[in-house]
Amino acid sequence: MRDEKNGTTSPAALSTGDRALSGATAGAISRTVTAPLDRGRILYQVNPNREFSMKAAMKTTKTIYSSTGVAGLWRGNGAALVRVMPYSSVLFCSYPTYETSVQHLMTTENKVAVRFTA
């Protein structure tokens, strides 16, 4: 549904394919933007001898950058995108369906359903 006031389209008015593509794109962008932080987090998780501090994290980032360049900060991002994009796509596609179902339950007199969804 197009809102003439602000020129936007609501997610419910998009086709399923458009919603899937939008969700996958949003997931890919968010994962790619946060990839350097995630790379550092994973390095600290897999090495129990590595104690976290902001100073140590900055040193780790500098070490990655100096040894592998900027691309090293995004190492493993492709594999993460293979996981994140389908998940985000399904989530974005299913939300309007669930939202409509819950709104329908809230308008009925079924008190158990309303309490359950709350």
GROMACS .gro file of C-alpha atoms in nm, residues 1-117:
model
  117
    1MET     CA    1   0.000   0.000   0.000
    2ARG     CA    2   0.148   0.333  -0.106
    3ASP     CA    3   0.133   0.619   0.144
    4GLU     CA    4   0.090   0.939  -0.056
    5LYS     CA    5   0.175   1.154   0.245
    6ASN     CA    6   0.539   1.048   0.269
    7GLY     CA    7   0.580   0.851  -0.056
    8THR     CA    8   0.662   0.516   0.102
    9THR     CA    9   0.528   0.167   0.050
   10SER     CA   10   0.435  -0.053   0.345
   11PRO     CA   11   0.605  -0.396   0.364
   12ALA     CA   12   0.265  -0.570   0.353
   13ALA     CA   13   0.197  -0.422   0.008
   14LEU     CA   14   0.513  -0.570  -0.142
   15SER     CA   15   0.507  -0.902  -0.324
   16THR     CA   16   0.662  -1.203  -0.154
   17GLY     CA   17   0.960  -1.190  -0.389
   18ASP     CA   18   1.015  -0.821  -0.317
   19ARG     CA   19   0.995  -0.885   0.057
   20ALA     CA   20   1.240  -1.176   0.027
   21LEU     CA   21   1.486  -0.965  -0.171
   22SER     CA   22   1.449  -0.673   0.070
   23GLY     CA   23   1.512  -0.896   0.370
   24ALA     CA   24   1.815  -1.063   0.212
   25THR     CA   25   1.959  -0.724   0.114
   26ALA     CA   26   1.906  -0.579   0.460
   27GLY     CA   27   2.068  -0.882   0.620
   28ALA     CA   28   2.366  -0.866   0.385
   29ILE     CA   29   2.421  -0.496   0.447
   30SER     CA   30   2.396  -0.523   0.824
   31ARG     CA   31   2.629  -0.826   0.835
   32THR     CA   32   2.884  -0.664   0.606
   33VAL     CA   33   2.888  -0.340   0.807
   34THR     CA   34   2.946  -0.525   1.135
   35ALA     CA   35   3.186  -0.788   0.992
   36PRO     CA   36   3.509  -0.633   1.128
   37LEU     CA   37   3.363  -0.626   1.481
   38ASP     CA   38   3.239  -0.981   1.444
   39ARG     CA   39   3.580  -1.097   1.321
   40GLY     CA   40   3.743  -0.960   1.634
   41ARG     CA   41   3.476  -1.114   1.857
   42ILE     CA   42   3.526  -1.457   1.701
   43LEU     CA   43   3.904  -1.439   1.750
   44TYR     CA   44   3.852  -1.377   2.120
   45GLN     CA   45   3.592  -1.653   2.150
   46VAL     CA   46   3.802  -1.928   1.994
   47ASN     CA   47   4.122  -1.849   2.186
   48PRO     CA   48   4.075  -1.889   2.562
   49ASN     CA   49   4.424  -1.750   2.628
   50ARG     CA   50   4.330  -1.418   2.471
   51GLU     CA   51   4.190  -1.183   2.735
   52PHE     CA   52   3.957  -0.912   2.607
   53SER     CA   53   4.008  -0.541   2.664
   54MET     CA   54   3.948  -0.247   2.434
   55LYS     CA   55   4.322  -0.189   2.410
   56ALA     CA   56   4.380  -0.555   2.315
   57ALA     CA   57   4.094  -0.545   2.064
   58MET     CA   58   4.242  -0.237   1.896
   59LYS     CA   59   4.582  -0.409   1.885
   60THR     CA   60   4.422  -0.718   1.728
   61THR     CA   61   4.250  -0.502   1.466
   62LYS     CA   62   4.578  -0.328   1.384
   63THR     CA   63   4.754  -0.665   1.357
   64ILE     CA   64   4.489  -0.799   1.117
   65TYR     CA   65   4.512  -0.481   0.910
   66SER     CA   66   4.893  -0.483   0.893
   67SER     CA   67   4.921  -0.852   0.806
   68THR     CA   68   4.631  -0.898   0.562
   69GLY     CA   69   4.516  -0.547   0.473
   70VAL     CA   70   4.164  -0.409   0.488
   71ALA     CA   71   4.020  -0.723   0.328
   72GLY     CA   72   4.137  -0.923   0.631
   73LEU     CA   73   3.879  -0.746   0.845
   74TRP     CA   74   3.606  -0.898   0.627
   75ARG     CA   75   3.757  -1.247   0.614
   76GLY     CA   76   3.482  -1.507   0.646
   77ASN     CA   77   3.208  -1.260   0.556
   78GLY     CA   78   3.103  -1.459   0.249
   79ALA     CA   79   3.027  -1.767   0.458
   80ALA     CA   80   2.836  -1.553   0.707
   81LEU     CA   81   2.630  -1.402   0.425
   82VAL     CA   82   2.531  -1.751   0.307
   83ARG     CA   83   2.384  -1.801   0.655
   84VAL     CA   84   2.239  -1.453   0.721
   85MET     CA   85   2.072  -1.375   0.388
   86PRO     CA   86   1.821  -1.665   0.381
   87TYR     CA   87   1.743  -1.612   0.750
   88SER     CA   88   1.675  -1.240   0.703
   89SER     CA   89   1.474  -1.310   0.391
   90VAL     CA   90   1.243  -1.559   0.567
   91LEU     CA   91   1.209  -1.332   0.869
   92PHE     CA   92   1.117  -1.031   0.656
   93CYS     CA   93   0.868  -1.234   0.450
   94SER     CA   94   0.695  -1.391   0.748
   95TYR     CA   95   0.655  -1.084   0.967
   96PRO     CA   96   0.352  -0.931   0.785
   97THR     CA   97   0.176  -1.269   0.791
   98TYR     CA   98   0.226  -1.311   1.164
   99GLU     CA   99   0.136  -0.948   1.228
  100THR     CA  100  -0.196  -0.991   1.048
  101SER     CA  101  -0.270  -1.313   1.238
  102VAL     CA  102  -0.197  -1.155   1.575
  103GLN     CA  103  -0.406  -0.848   1.492
  104HIS     CA  104  -0.693  -1.078   1.399
  105LEU     CA  105  -0.662  -1.262   1.731
  106MET     CA  106  -0.660  -0.934   1.921
  107THR     CA  107  -0.993  -0.831   1.768
  108THR     CA  108  -1.170  -1.156   1.858
  109GLU     CA  109  -1.330  -1.234   2.190
  110ASN     CA  110  -1.101  -1.531   2.240
  111LYS     CA  111  -0.943  -1.431   2.572
  112VAL     CA  112  -0.708  -1.733   2.581
  113ALA     CA  113  -0.560  -1.647   2.240
  114VAL     CA  114  -0.514  -1.283   2.339
  115ARG     CA  115  -0.343  -1.380   2.665
  116PHE     CA  116  -0.125  -1.633   2.482
  117THR     CA  117  -0.003  -1.384   2.220
   0.00000   0.00000   0.00000
